[in-house]
């Protein structure tokens, strides 16, 4: 038994160290991808690799493949190990390295060709996400055994700690903070709020991506979202009609975070129903004035309703699969909005989940990698109409006979599914920040680049930001403004 334990721990530790080094390579390559191809959403740049960079990447791929074989050799004795958790850990680690090798090879080809294939680039990102999930799984199945010999055994970004007799996984939140981050993370997040209130509209996208990266690096994005939503909801200038519209930074940050965090979930939910619609490529005319026979019009309404139902069923049936951090955002929205605008809870949830998350994919499936070609005009018309119906359902708005004409035929669909949507919203609002699982994985390179973007905006809007900070009624306002002024002076 003692010899078996020594064998188990030796294999596990050796594999763990190798995996950690390879994952670091993967993170650096991911950073290169972001640098050349732009932000995660809507990216495609024109960057290419020179010959030396291409050779370096191919060499990294070969090294990863060799290391994968090395792992297989190290893991050979596992057939004699009865400890299932260690066996699973070793096998998961081998699978992880195999994915890294594949990721590096594909990535090198994509970048060498200039990154013009959205589908291949998305596949690279999926591989990267899978690598991270496999790393977490490797920790999960091996922690009990390893902690018996090393209480603070660590691989990559996750640390396993034991306290008060309980075992739990924690994403590191005590990483060293830069002077900028120290300012950003002050209690109540006054500086991020001031920046969001001061930034020019044309910098919304840049700032929201930068804040999401910086806060995600320290696992604080949900805290930021909660603060921004609360600030907007309780702002005296906010009305029921302007609450969390697309022009607000709270809405922008939520959308950026959700789209990056839930991309795989999003594609999984919509792939099947949208594929059926696109494959059928039907001409569905809902306007009765453009259809000669009443029976034909009724059949069109029936087919269109069936398409709407299939998409909705796939969405509401996926509540349990929704990423925990997205559920936490929904819970934050419900709690904050209900306290001031109780009648607007459904429309705010609908705006977040449908208008800014599901509907953009429904209307532009090719942009999100669901299809390789743009939909035909007939299919696109159907998809846009489906998105319109689902958005009205989420907003609890029926179609008027005069203003929206032939869409009134879909009001029975809205009535039929109103309760279904309520139940879906209730399920996805059960999450909390405590149940979330770490959110986005952001590299140090991404975090540093985002810090530069944030600093650029700070310099650009310094006077306005200082005025906003001055207007805050805080006990530490003077100290806050002094810290901000000193930081800006040093940054010059």
Coordinates of C-alpha atoms in Angstrom, one line a residue:
X1 CA 0.0 0.0 0.0
X2 CA 2.8 2.4 0.9
X3 CA 4.6 1.8 -2.4
X4 CA 1.4 2.2 -4.3
X5 CA 0.8 5.6 -2.6
X6 CA 4.3 6.7 -3.5
X7 CA 3.8 5.7 -7.1
X8 CA 0.5 7.5 -7.2
X9 CA 1.9 10.7 -5.8
X10 CA 5.0 10.6 -7.9
X11 CA 3.1 10.2 -11.2
X12 CA 0.5 12.8 -10.2
X13 CA 3.1 15.4 -9.2
X14 CA 5.2 14.8 -12.3
X15 CA 2.2 15.1 -14.6
X16 CA 1.0 18.2 -12.7
X17 CA 4.2 20.0 -13.2
X18 CA 4.4 19.2 -16.9
X19 CA 0.8 20.2 -17.4
X20 CA 1.4 23.5 -15.6
X21 CA 4.3 24.4 -17.9
X22 CA 2.4 23.5 -21.1
X23 CA -0.7 25.5 -20.1
X24 CA 1.5 28.5 -19.7
X25 CA 2.6 28.1 -23.3
X26 CA -1.1 27.9 -24.2
X27 CA -1.8 31.2 -22.4
X28 CA 1.0 33.0 -24.2
X29 CA -0.3 31.8 -27.6
X30 CA -3.8 32.8 -26.7
X31 CA -2.5 36.3 -26.0
X32 CA -0.8 36.3 -29.4
X33 CA -4.1 35.4 -31.0
X34 CA -5.9 38.3 -29.2
X35 CA -3.1 40.7 -30.2
X36 CA -3.3 39.8 -33.9
X37 CA -7.0 39.2 -34.3
X38 CA -8.6 41.8 -32.0
X39 CA -11.1 41.5 -29.2
X40 CA -13.0 38.2 -28.5
X41 CA -16.3 39.5 -30.0
X42 CA -16.3 40.5 -33.6
X43 CA -12.6 40.1 -34.0
X44 CA -10.9 39.3 -37.3
X45 CA -7.9 41.5 -37.9
X46 CA -5.4 41.2 -40.6
X47 CA -2.4 40.2 -38.6
X48 CA 0.0 37.6 -39.8
X49 CA 3.1 35.8 -38.5
X50 CA 6.5 36.1 -40.0
X51 CA 8.6 33.0 -40.8
X52 CA 10.4 33.0 -37.5
X53 CA 7.1 33.2 -35.5
X54 CA 5.6 30.5 -37.6
X55 CA 8.7 28.3 -36.9
X56 CA 8.5 29.0 -33.2
X57 CA 4.8 28.0 -33.1
X58 CA 5.4 24.8 -35.0
X59 CA 8.3 24.0 -32.7
X60 CA 6.0 24.6 -29.7
X61 CA 3.5 22.2 -31.3
X62 CA 6.1 19.5 -31.7
X63 CA 7.3 20.0 -28.1
X64 CA 3.7 19.6 -26.9
X65 CA 3.3 16.4 -28.9
X66 CA 6.5 15.0 -27.5
X67 CA 5.5 15.9 -24.0
X68 CA 2.2 14.2 -24.5
X69 CA 4.1 11.0 -25.3
X70 CA 6.3 11.6 -22.3
X71 CA 3.1 11.7 -20.2
X72 CA 1.9 8.5 -21.7
X73 CA 5.2 6.9 -20.6
X74 CA 4.9 8.3 -17.1
X75 CA 1.3 7.1 -16.8
X76 CA 2.0 3.6 -18.0
X77 CA 2.0 2.2 -14.4
X78 CA -1.5 3.5 -13.7
X79 CA -3.0 0.2 -14.8
X80 CA -1.7 -1.2 -11.5
X81 CA -3.2 1.7 -9.5
X82 CA -6.5 1.0 -7.8
X83 CA -7.0 4.6 -6.7
X84 CA -9.6 5.8 -9.2
X85 CA -9.1 9.5 -8.5
X86 CA -5.4 9.5 -9.4
X87 CA -6.0 7.4 -12.5
X88 CA -8.6 9.9 -13.7
X89 CA -6.3 12.8 -12.9
X90 CA -3.4 11.3 -15.0
X91 CA -5.7 10.5 -17.9
X92 CA -7.3 13.9 -17.8
X93 CA -3.8 15.5 -17.9
X94 CA -2.8 13.5 -20.9
X95 CA -5.9 14.5 -22.7
X96 CA -5.2 18.1 -21.7
X97 CA -1.8 18.1 -23.2
X98 CA -3.1 16.5 -26.4
X99 CA -5.6 19.3 -26.7
X100 CA -2.8 21.9 -26.2
X101 CA -0.8 20.3 -28.9
X102 CA -3.8 20.4 -31.3
X103 CA -4.5 24.0 -30.2
X104 CA -1.0 25.1 -31.0
X105 CA -0.9 23.4 -34.4
X106 CA -4.2 24.9 -35.5
X107 CA -3.4 28.3 -34.1
X108 CA -0.1 28.5 -35.8
X109 CA -1.7 27.7 -39.2
X110 CA -4.5 30.2 -38.6
X111 CA -2.2 33.0 -37.7
X112 CA 0.2 32.2 -40.5
X113 CA -2.6 32.6 -43.0
X114 CA -3.7 35.9 -41.5
X115 CA -6.6 34.7 -39.3
X116 CA -9.3 35.0 -41.9
X117 CA -11.3 32.0 -40.9
X118 CA -13.8 32.9 -38.2
X119 CA -14.8 29.2 -37.7
X120 CA -11.2 28.0 -37.2
X121 CA -10.5 30.9 -34.8
X122 CA -13.6 30.0 -32.8
X123 CA -12.4 26.4 -32.7
X124 CA -9.1 27.6 -31.3
X125 CA -11.0 29.5 -28.6
X126 CA -13.1 26.4 -27.8
X127 CA -10.0 24.3 -27.5
X128 CA -8.5 26.9 -25.1
X129 CA -11.7 26.8 -23.0
X130 CA -11.6 23.0 -22.9
X131 CA -8.0 23.0 -21.8
X132 CA -8.9 25.2 -18.8
X133 CA -11.9 23.0 -17.9
X134 CA -9.7 19.9 -18.1
X135 CA -7.2 21.5 -15.8
X136 CA -9.9 22.2 -13.3
X137 CA -11.1 18.6 -13.6
X138 CA -7.6 17.3 -13.0
X139 CA -7.5 19.3 -9.8
X140 CA -10.9 18.0 -8.8
X141 CA -10.3 14.3 -9.1
X142 CA -6.8 14.4 -7.5
X143 CA -7.1 16.8 -4.6
X144 CA -8.1 14.3 -1.9
X145 CA -5.0 12.1 -2.4
X146 CA -2.5 15.0 -3.0
X147 CA -3.6 17.0 0.0
X148 CA -2.6 14.1 2.3
X149 CA 1.0 14.8 1.3
X150 CA 1.0 18.5 0.4
X151 CA -1.6 20.8 1.9
X152 CA -1.1 23.6 -0.6
X153 CA -0.5 21.6 -3.8
X154 CA -0.9 23.9 -6.7
X155 CA -1.1 23.6 -10.5
X156 CA -1.7 26.5 -12.8
X157 CA -4.1 29.1 -11.6
X158 CA -6.1 26.9 -9.1
X159 CA -5.1 26.3 -5.5
X160 CA -6.6 23.7 -3.2
X161 CA -6.8 24.6 0.4
X162 CA -8.1 22.9 3.5
X163 CA -9.7 25.0 6.3
X164 CA -11.9 24.1 9.3
X165 CA -12.2 20.5 8.1
X166 CA -13.8 21.5 4.8
X167 CA -12.3 21.1 1.3
X168 CA -13.1 23.5 -1.4
X169 CA -11.8 24.9 -4.7
X170 CA -10.9 28.5 -4.9
X171 CA -9.8 30.6 -7.8
X172 CA -6.9 32.8 -6.7
X173 CA -8.1 36.3 -5.8
X174 CA -5.1 37.5 -3.9
X175 CA -2.9 38.1 -7.0
X176 CA -0.6 41.2 -6.8
X177 CA -2.4 44.3 -7.8
X178 CA -0.9 47.1 -9.9
X179 CA -1.3 50.8 -8.7
X180 CA -4.2 51.2 -11.2
X181 CA -5.9 48.1 -9.8
X182 CA -5.5 49.3 -6.3
X183 CA -7.4 52.4 -7.2
X184 CA -10.0 50.5 -9.2
X185 CA -10.7 48.1 -6.4
X186 CA -11.3 50.6 -3.6
X187 CA -14.4 49.9 -1.5
X188 CA -17.6 50.6 -3.5
X189 CA -15.6 50.9 -6.8
X190 CA -15.8 54.8 -7.0
X191 CA -13.3 55.1 -9.7
X192 CA -14.9 52.6 -12.1
X193 CA -18.2 54.3 -11.5
X194 CA -16.7 57.7 -12.2
X195 CA -15.0 56.5 -15.4
X196 CA -18.3 55.0 -16.6
X197 CA -20.1 58.3 -16.0
X198 CA -17.4 60.2 -17.8
X199 CA -16.4 58.1 -20.8
X200 CA -17.4 59.1 -24.3
X201 CA -19.9 56.9 -26.0
X202 CA -17.4 55.9 -28.7
X203 CA -15.1 54.4 -26.0
X204 CA -17.9 52.3 -24.4
X205 CA -16.8 49.1 -26.1
X206 CA -13.1 49.6 -25.4
X207 CA -13.7 50.5 -21.7
X208 CA -16.2 47.7 -21.1
X209 CA -13.8 45.0 -22.5
X210 CA -10.9 46.5 -20.5
X211 CA -12.9 46.5 -17.2
X212 CA -14.1 43.0 -17.8
X213 CA -10.6 41.7 -18.4
X214 CA -9.1 43.5 -15.4
X215 CA -11.8 42.5 -13.0
X216 CA -12.0 39.0 -14.3
X217 CA -8.3 38.5 -13.8
X218 CA -8.9 39.1 -10.1
X219 CA -12.3 37.3 -10.1
X220 CA -14.2 40.5 -9.3
X221 CA -16.4 41.0 -12.3
X222 CA -19.6 40.1 -10.5
X223 CA -18.8 42.6 -7.8
X224 CA -18.4 45.3 -10.5
X225 CA -21.6 44.3 -12.3
X226 CA -23.5 44.5 -9.0
X227 CA -22.1 47.9 -8.2
X228 CA -22.8 49.4 -11.7
X229 CA -26.4 48.0 -11.8
X230 CA -27.1 49.3 -8.3
X231 CA -25.7 52.7 -9.1
X232 CA -27.8 53.0 -12.2
X233 CA -31.0 51.7 -10.6
X234 CA -30.7 54.1 -7.7
X235 CA -29.7 57.1 -9.8
X236 CA -32.4 59.8 -9.5
X237 CA -32.1 60.5 -13.2
X238 CA -33.0 56.9 -14.1
X239 CA -36.6 56.2 -15.1
X240 CA -38.5 53.1 -16.0
X241 CA -38.1 54.0 -19.6
X242 CA -34.3 54.5 -19.5
X243 CA -33.4 51.7 -17.1
X244 CA -30.4 49.6 -18.3
X245 CA -30.8 50.6 -22.0
X246 CA -28.0 49.7 -24.4
X247 CA -26.4 53.0 -23.9
X248 CA -25.6 52.4 -20.3
X249 CA -22.2 51.2 -19.1
X250 CA -23.8 48.7 -16.7
X251 CA -25.6 47.2 -19.7
X252 CA -22.5 47.2 -21.8
X253 CA -20.3 45.5 -19.2
X254 CA -23.0 42.8 -18.5
X255 CA -23.3 42.2 -22.3
X256 CA -19.5 41.9 -22.9
X257 CA -19.1 39.6 -19.9
X258 CA -22.1 37.4 -20.8
X259 CA -21.1 37.1 -24.5
X260 CA -17.6 36.0 -23.7
X261 CA -18.5 33.8 -20.8
X262 CA -21.5 32.1 -22.4
X263 CA -20.4 31.7 -26.0
X264 CA -20.2 28.0 -26.0
X265 CA -23.5 27.7 -24.0
X266 CA -25.1 30.1 -26.5
X267 CA -24.0 28.1 -29.6
X268 CA -25.1 24.8 -28.0
X269 CA -28.6 26.1 -27.2
X270 CA -29.3 27.6 -30.6
X271 CA -27.4 25.4 -33.0
X272 CA -30.1 22.7 -33.5
X273 CA -33.2 24.9 -33.9
X274 CA -31.5 27.4 -36.2
X275 CA -29.9 24.7 -38.3
X276 CA -33.4 23.3 -38.9
X277 CA -34.7 26.7 -39.9
X278 CA -31.8 27.4 -42.2
X279 CA -31.9 23.9 -43.8
X280 CA -35.6 24.2 -44.6
X281 CA -35.1 27.7 -46.2
X282 CA -38.8 28.2 -46.4
X283 CA -40.7 31.2 -47.7
X284 CA -43.0 32.2 -44.8
X285 CA -45.2 35.1 -45.5
X286 CA -47.2 36.4 -42.5
X287 CA -48.8 39.4 -44.2
X288 CA -52.3 38.1 -45.2
X289 CA -52.5 40.8 -47.9
X290 CA -49.7 39.1 -49.8
X291 CA -51.1 35.6 -49.7
X292 CA -53.9 34.6 -52.1
X293 CA -55.5 31.8 -50.0
X294 CA -56.5 32.0 -46.3
X295 CA -55.5 28.3 -45.9
X296 CA -52.0 29.1 -47.1
X297 CA -51.7 32.0 -44.7
X298 CA -52.9 29.9 -41.8
X299 CA -50.3 27.3 -42.7
X300 CA -47.6 30.0 -42.8
X301 CA -48.6 31.2 -39.3
X302 CA -48.6 27.6 -38.1
X303 CA -45.1 26.9 -39.5
X304 CA -43.7 30.2 -38.2
X305 CA -45.1 29.5 -34.7
X306 CA -43.5 26.1 -34.8
X307 CA -40.1 27.7 -35.5
X308 CA -40.6 30.2 -32.7
X309 CA -41.6 27.5 -30.4
X310 CA -38.6 25.3 -31.2
X311 CA -36.2 28.2 -30.5
X312 CA -37.9 29.1 -27.3
X313 CA -38.1 25.5 -26.1
X314 CA -34.4 25.1 -26.6
X315 CA -33.7 28.3 -24.6
X316 CA -36.0 27.6 -21.7
X317 CA -34.9 24.0 -21.5
X318 CA -31.3 25.1 -21.1
X319 CA -31.7 26.9 -17.7
X320 CA -29.6 24.3 -15.9
X321 CA -26.8 24.6 -18.4
X322 CA -26.5 28.4 -18.2
X323 CA -23.1 29.4 -16.8
X324 CA -23.3 30.1 -13.0
X325 CA -21.9 33.7 -13.5
X326 CA -24.7 34.5 -15.9
X327 CA -27.3 33.2 -13.4
X328 CA -25.6 35.4 -10.8
X329 CA -26.0 38.4 -13.1
X330 CA -29.7 37.6 -13.5
X331 CA -30.0 37.4 -9.7
X332 CA -28.3 40.7 -9.3
X333 CA -30.6 42.3 -11.9
X334 CA -33.7 41.0 -10.3
X335 CA -32.7 42.0 -6.8
X336 CA -31.7 45.6 -7.7
X337 CA -34.4 46.4 -10.2
X338 CA -37.2 44.9 -7.9
X339 CA -36.2 47.3 -5.1
X340 CA -37.0 50.4 -7.2
X341 CA -38.8 49.4 -10.4
X342 CA -40.7 46.1 -9.5
X343 CA -42.8 46.2 -12.7
X344 CA -39.6 46.3 -14.8
X345 CA -38.0 43.1 -13.6
X346 CA -39.2 41.0 -16.5
X347 CA -38.3 43.5 -19.2
X348 CA -34.8 44.0 -17.7
X349 CA -34.2 40.3 -17.6
X350 CA -35.6 40.0 -21.1
X351 CA -33.4 42.8 -22.4
X352 CA -30.3 41.1 -21.0
X353 CA -31.1 37.5 -21.9
X354 CA -32.9 38.0 -25.2
X355 CA -32.1 41.4 -26.7
X356 CA -28.4 41.4 -25.9
X357 CA -27.6 37.6 -25.7
X358 CA -29.8 35.3 -27.8
X359 CA -31.3 37.5 -30.4
X360 CA -28.1 38.8 -32.0
X361 CA -27.1 35.2 -32.7
X362 CA -30.6 34.4 -34.1
X363 CA -30.4 37.3 -36.5
X364 CA -26.7 36.8 -37.5
X365 CA -25.8 33.2 -37.1
X366 CA -22.9 33.4 -39.5
X367 CA -21.2 36.1 -37.4
X368 CA -21.2 33.8 -34.3
X369 CA -19.9 30.7 -36.2
X370 CA -23.2 28.8 -36.4
X371 CA -23.0 28.8 -40.2
X372 CA -20.2 29.3 -42.7
X373 CA -22.4 31.3 -45.1
X374 CA -24.9 34.1 -44.6
X375 CA -28.6 33.0 -44.6
X376 CA -30.6 33.4 -47.7
X377 CA -33.0 36.4 -47.8
X378 CA -36.0 34.2 -47.0
X379 CA -34.3 32.5 -44.0
X380 CA -32.9 35.8 -42.8
X381 CA -36.4 37.3 -42.9
X382 CA -37.7 34.4 -40.8
X383 CA -34.9 34.7 -38.3
X384 CA -35.4 38.4 -37.8
X385 CA -39.1 37.8 -37.3
X386 CA -38.4 35.1 -34.7
X387 CA -36.2 37.4 -32.8
X388 CA -38.8 40.1 -32.9
X389 CA -41.5 37.8 -31.5
X390 CA -39.2 36.5 -28.7
X391 CA -38.2 40.0 -27.7
X392 CA -41.9 41.0 -27.5
X393 CA -42.5 37.9 -25.4
X394 CA -39.6 38.8 -23.0
X395 CA -40.9 42.4 -22.8
X396 CA -44.5 41.3 -22.2
X397 CA -45.7 43.4 -25.2
X398 CA -48.4 42.1 -27.5
X399 CA -48.5 43.1 -31.1
X400 CA -51.0 45.9 -32.0
X401 CA -53.4 45.5 -34.9
X402 CA -52.5 48.9 -36.4
X403 CA -48.9 49.6 -35.5
X404 CA -47.5 46.1 -36.2
X405 CA -50.1 44.7 -38.5
X406 CA -49.7 41.1 -39.5
X407 CA -47.5 40.2 -36.4
X408 CA -50.8 40.3 -34.4
X409 CA -51.3 36.7 -35.5
X410 CA -48.5 35.8 -33.0
X411 CA -50.3 37.1 -29.9
X412 CA -51.7 33.6 -29.1
X413 CA -48.1 32.4 -29.1
X414 CA -47.2 35.2 -26.6
X415 CA -50.1 34.3 -24.4
X416 CA -49.4 30.6 -24.5
X417 CA -45.7 31.0 -23.5
X418 CA -45.9 33.8 -20.9
X419 CA -45.9 31.5 -17.9
X420 CA -43.2 29.3 -19.5
X421 CA -40.9 32.4 -19.7
X422 CA -41.7 33.3 -16.1
X423 CA -40.6 29.9 -15.0
X424 CA -37.4 30.2 -17.0
X425 CA -36.6 33.6 -15.5
X426 CA -37.3 32.2 -12.0
X427 CA -34.8 29.4 -12.6
X428 CA -32.0 31.5 -13.9
X429 CA -32.4 34.0 -11.1
X430 CA -31.5 31.5 -8.5
X431 CA -27.8 31.9 -8.9
X432 CA -25.6 34.0 -6.7
X433 CA -22.0 35.3 -6.6
X434 CA -21.3 32.6 -4.1
X435 CA -22.4 29.8 -6.4
X436 CA -20.4 31.2 -9.4
X437 CA -17.3 29.3 -10.5
X438 CA -14.6 31.8 -11.4
X439 CA -16.0 33.2 -14.6
X440 CA -13.6 34.2 -17.4
X441 CA -10.0 33.1 -17.5
X442 CA -7.9 36.1 -18.5
X443 CA -4.2 36.0 -19.2
X444 CA -1.7 38.4 -17.7
X445 CA -1.0 39.8 -21.1
X446 CA -4.7 40.5 -21.7
X447 CA -4.9 42.1 -18.3
X448 CA -1.9 44.3 -19.0
X449 CA -3.2 45.4 -22.4
X450 CA -6.6 46.3 -20.8
X451 CA -4.8 48.3 -18.1
X452 CA -3.2 50.4 -20.9
X453 CA -6.6 50.9 -22.5
X454 CA -8.0 52.0 -19.2
X455 CA -5.1 54.4 -18.5
X456 CA -5.6 55.9 -22.0
X457 CA -9.2 56.7 -21.1
X458 CA -8.2 58.0 -17.7
X459 CA -5.8 60.5 -19.3
X460 CA -8.4 61.5 -21.9
X461 CA -11.2 62.1 -19.4
X462 CA -9.1 63.1 -16.4
X463 CA -10.8 66.4 -15.7
X464 CA -14.3 65.0 -16.0
X465 CA -13.5 62.0 -13.8
X466 CA -12.0 64.2 -11.1
X467 CA -15.2 66.3 -11.1
X468 CA -17.4 63.2 -10.8
X469 CA -15.2 61.9 -7.9
X470 CA -15.5 65.3 -6.2
X471 CA -19.4 65.0 -6.4
X472 CA -19.4 61.7 -4.5
X473 CA -20.6 62.0 -0.9
X474 CA -18.0 59.7 0.7
X475 CA -16.2 60.0 4.0
X476 CA -12.9 59.4 2.2
X477 CA -13.6 61.7 -0.8
X478 CA -10.5 63.9 -0.2
X479 CA -8.2 60.9 0.1
X480 CA -9.7 59.3 -3.0
X481 CA -9.2 62.4 -5.1
X482 CA -5.6 62.8 -3.7
X483 CA -4.8 59.2 -4.6
X484 CA -6.3 59.6 -8.1
X485 CA -4.3 62.8 -8.7
X486 CA -1.0 61.3 -7.5
X487 CA -1.6 58.3 -9.7
X488 CA -2.3 60.4 -12.8
X489 CA 0.8 62.5 -12.1
X490 CA 3.0 59.4 -11.7
X491 CA 1.5 57.8 -14.9
X492 CA 2.8 60.7 -17.0

